[in-house]
PDB file of C-alpha atoms in Angstrom:
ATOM      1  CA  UNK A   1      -5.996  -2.028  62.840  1.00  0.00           C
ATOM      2  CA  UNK A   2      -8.474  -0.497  60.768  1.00  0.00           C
ATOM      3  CA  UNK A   3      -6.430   2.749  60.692  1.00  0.00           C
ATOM      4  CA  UNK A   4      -3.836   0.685  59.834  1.00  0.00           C
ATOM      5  CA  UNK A   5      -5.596  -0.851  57.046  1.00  0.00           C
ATOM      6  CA  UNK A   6      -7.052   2.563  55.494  1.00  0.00           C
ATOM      7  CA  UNK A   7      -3.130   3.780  55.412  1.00  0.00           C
ATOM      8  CA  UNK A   8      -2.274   1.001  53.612  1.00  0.00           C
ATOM      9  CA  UNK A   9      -5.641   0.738  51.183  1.00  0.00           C
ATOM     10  CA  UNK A  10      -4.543   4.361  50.544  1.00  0.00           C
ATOM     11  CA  UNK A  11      -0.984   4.341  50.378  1.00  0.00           C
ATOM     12  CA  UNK A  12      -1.776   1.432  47.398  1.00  0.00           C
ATOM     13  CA  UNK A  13      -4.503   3.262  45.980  1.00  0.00           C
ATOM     14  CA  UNK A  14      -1.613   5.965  45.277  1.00  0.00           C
ATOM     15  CA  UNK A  15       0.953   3.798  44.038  1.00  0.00           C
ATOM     16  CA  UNK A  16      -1.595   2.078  41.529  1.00  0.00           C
ATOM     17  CA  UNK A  17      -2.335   5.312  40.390  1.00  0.00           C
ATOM     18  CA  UNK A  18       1.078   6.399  39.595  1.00  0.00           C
ATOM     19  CA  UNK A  19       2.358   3.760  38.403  1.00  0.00           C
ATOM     20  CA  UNK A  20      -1.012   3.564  35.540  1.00  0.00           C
ATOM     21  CA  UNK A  21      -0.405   7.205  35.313  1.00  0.00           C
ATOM     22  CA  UNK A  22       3.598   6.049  34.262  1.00  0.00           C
ATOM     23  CA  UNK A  23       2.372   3.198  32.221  1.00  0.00           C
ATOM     24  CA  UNK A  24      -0.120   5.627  30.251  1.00  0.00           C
ATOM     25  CA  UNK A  25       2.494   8.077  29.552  1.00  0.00           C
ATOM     26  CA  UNK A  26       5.000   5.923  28.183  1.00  0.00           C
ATOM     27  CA  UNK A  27       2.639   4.959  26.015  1.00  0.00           C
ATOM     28  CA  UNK A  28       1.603   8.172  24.837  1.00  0.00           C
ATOM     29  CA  UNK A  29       5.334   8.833  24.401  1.00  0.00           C
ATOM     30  CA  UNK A  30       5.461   5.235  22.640  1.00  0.00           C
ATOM     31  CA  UNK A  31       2.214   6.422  20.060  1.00  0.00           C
ATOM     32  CA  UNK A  32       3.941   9.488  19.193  1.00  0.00           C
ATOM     33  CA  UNK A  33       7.355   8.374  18.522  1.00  0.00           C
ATOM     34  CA  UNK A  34       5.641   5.590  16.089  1.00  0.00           C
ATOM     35  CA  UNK A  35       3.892   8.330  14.861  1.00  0.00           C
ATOM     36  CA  UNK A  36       6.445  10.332  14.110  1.00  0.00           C
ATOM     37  CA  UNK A  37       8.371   7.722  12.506  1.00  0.00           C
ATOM     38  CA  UNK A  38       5.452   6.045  10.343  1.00  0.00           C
ATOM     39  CA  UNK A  39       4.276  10.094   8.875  1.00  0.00           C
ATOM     40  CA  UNK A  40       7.744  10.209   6.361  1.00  0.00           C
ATOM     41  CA  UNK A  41       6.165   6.719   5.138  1.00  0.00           C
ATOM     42  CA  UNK A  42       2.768   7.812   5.196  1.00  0.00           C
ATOM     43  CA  UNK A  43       3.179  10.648   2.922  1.00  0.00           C
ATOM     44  CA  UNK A  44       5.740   8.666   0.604  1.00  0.00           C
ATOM     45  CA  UNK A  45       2.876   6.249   0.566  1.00  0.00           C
ATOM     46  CA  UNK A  46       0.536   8.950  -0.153  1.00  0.00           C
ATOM     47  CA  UNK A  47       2.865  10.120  -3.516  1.00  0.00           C
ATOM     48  CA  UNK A  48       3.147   7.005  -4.433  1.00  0.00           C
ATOM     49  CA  UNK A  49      -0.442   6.291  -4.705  1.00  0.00           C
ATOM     50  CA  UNK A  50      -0.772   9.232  -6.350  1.00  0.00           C
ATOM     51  CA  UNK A  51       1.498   8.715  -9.249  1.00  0.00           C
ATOM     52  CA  UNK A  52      -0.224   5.269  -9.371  1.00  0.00           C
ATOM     53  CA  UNK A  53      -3.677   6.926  -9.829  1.00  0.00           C
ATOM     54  CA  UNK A  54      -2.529   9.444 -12.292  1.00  0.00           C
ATOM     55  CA  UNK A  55      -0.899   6.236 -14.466  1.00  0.00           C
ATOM     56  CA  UNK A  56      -4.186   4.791 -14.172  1.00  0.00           C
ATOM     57  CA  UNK A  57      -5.600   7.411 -15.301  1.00  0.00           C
ATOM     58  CA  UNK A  58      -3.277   7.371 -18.764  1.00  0.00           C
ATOM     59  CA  UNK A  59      -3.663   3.755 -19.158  1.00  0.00           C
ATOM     60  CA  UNK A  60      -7.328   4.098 -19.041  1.00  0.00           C
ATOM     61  CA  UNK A  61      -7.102   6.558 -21.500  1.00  0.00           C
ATOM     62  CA  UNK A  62      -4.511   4.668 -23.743  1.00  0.00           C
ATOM     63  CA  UNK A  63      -6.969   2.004 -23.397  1.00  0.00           C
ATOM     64  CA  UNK A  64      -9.613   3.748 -25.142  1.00  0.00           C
ATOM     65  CA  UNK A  65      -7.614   4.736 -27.807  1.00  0.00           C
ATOM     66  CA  UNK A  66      -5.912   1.920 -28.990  1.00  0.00           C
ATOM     67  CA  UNK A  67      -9.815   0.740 -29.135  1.00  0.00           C
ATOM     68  CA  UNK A  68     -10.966   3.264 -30.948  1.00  0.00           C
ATOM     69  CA  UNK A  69      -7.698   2.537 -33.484  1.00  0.00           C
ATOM     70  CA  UNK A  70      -8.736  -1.060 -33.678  1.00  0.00           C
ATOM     71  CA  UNK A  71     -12.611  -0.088 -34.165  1.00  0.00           C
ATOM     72  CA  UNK A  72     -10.793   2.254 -37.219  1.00  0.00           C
ATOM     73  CA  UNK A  73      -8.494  -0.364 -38.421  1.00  0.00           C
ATOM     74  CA  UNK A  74     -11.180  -3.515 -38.502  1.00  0.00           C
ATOM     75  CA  UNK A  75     -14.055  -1.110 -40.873  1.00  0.00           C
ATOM     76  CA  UNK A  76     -12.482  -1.269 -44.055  1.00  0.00           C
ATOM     77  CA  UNK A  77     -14.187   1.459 -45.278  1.00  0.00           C
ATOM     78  CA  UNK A  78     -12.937   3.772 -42.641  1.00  0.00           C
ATOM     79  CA  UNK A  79      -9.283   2.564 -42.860  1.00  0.00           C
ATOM     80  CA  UNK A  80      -9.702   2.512 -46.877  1.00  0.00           C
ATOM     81  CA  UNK A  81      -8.758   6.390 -47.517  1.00  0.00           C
ATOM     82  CA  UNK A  82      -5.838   6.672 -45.399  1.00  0.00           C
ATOM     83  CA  UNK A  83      -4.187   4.024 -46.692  1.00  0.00           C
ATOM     84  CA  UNK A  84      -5.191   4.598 -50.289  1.00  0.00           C
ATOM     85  CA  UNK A  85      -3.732   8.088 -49.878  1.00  0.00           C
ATOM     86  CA  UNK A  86      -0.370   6.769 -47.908  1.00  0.00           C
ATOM     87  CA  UNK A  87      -0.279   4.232 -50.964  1.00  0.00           C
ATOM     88  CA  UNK A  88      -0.725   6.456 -53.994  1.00  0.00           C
ATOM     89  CA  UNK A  89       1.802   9.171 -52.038  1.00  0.00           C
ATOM     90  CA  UNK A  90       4.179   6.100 -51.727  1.00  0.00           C
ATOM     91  CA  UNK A  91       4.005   5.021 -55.507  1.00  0.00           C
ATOM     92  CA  UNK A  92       4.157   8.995 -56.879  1.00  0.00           C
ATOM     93  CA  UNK A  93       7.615   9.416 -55.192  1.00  0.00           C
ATOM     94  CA  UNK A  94       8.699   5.738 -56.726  1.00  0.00           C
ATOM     95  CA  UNK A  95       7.562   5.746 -59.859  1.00  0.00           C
ATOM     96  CA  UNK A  96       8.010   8.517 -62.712  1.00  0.00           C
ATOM     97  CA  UNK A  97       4.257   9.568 -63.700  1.00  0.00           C
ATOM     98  CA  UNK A  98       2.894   6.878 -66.701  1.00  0.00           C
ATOM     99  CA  UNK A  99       4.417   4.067 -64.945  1.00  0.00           C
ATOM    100  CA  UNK A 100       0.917   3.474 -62.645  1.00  0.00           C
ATOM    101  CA  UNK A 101      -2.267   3.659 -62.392  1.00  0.00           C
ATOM    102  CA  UNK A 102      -4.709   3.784 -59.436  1.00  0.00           C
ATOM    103  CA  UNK A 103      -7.985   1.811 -59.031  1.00  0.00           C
ATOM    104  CA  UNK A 104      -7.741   0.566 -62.342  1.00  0.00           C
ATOM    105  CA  UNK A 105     -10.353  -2.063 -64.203  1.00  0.00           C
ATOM    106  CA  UNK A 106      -8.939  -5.276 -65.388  1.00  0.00           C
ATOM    107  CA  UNK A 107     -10.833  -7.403 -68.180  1.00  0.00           C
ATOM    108  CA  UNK A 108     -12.089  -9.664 -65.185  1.00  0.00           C
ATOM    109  CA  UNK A 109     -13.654  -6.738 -64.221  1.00  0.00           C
ATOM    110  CA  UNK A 110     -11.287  -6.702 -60.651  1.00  0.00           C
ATOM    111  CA  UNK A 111     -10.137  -3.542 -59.848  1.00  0.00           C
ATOM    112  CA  UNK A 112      -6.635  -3.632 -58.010  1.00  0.00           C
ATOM    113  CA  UNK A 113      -5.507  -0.072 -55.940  1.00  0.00           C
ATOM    114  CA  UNK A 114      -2.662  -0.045 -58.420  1.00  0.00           C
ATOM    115  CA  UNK A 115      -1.381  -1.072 -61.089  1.00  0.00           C
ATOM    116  CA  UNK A 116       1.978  -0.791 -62.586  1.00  0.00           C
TER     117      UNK A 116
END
């Protein structure tokens, strides 16, 4: 009986182990199939991301520079000789030469960019 017994304790002993031994390689060959299926996604992931980080990167800097434009635009005195040049360039082609006259003193003593 206890011969018996061993036989069988051993025989089962065997068939567990196979059978784990099947159960772990299917799901090896499970892993590796996902695997190999999930790495066209990963690395389109991985561009994506990367195009995302290098827009990022532009906004950031698009960022700063519409600041700095605003920080140019709100100080008059910065802003005041571009558009004093734009202006007088604008009126020279309009206007034969005589017809204007820039930063000129009125008797109230206000002095408009141009007069015409």
């Amino acid at each position: 009986m206890a011969e018996a017994f061993g036989s069988r304790q051993s025989d089962l002993a065997r068939v567990m182990t196979d059978r784990l031994d099947n159960v772990s390689a299917g799901g090896r060959r499970g892993w590796n199939r996902r695997r190999r299926r999930r790495a066209p996604i990963s690395t389109s992931l991985n561009e994506r991301l990367a195009v995302i980080d290098a827009a990022q990167a532009r906004l950031t800097g698009l960022s700063q520079d519409v600041v700095s434009l605003k920080e140019i635009l709100s100080n008059k005195q910065a802003r005041a000789p571009s558009g004093q040049g734009r202006m007088e360039a604008i009126v020279r082609d309009g206007l034969p030469p005589g017809a204007y006259d820039f930063q000129f003193t009125l008797s109230n003593k206000s002095r408009p960019d141009c007069v015409y």
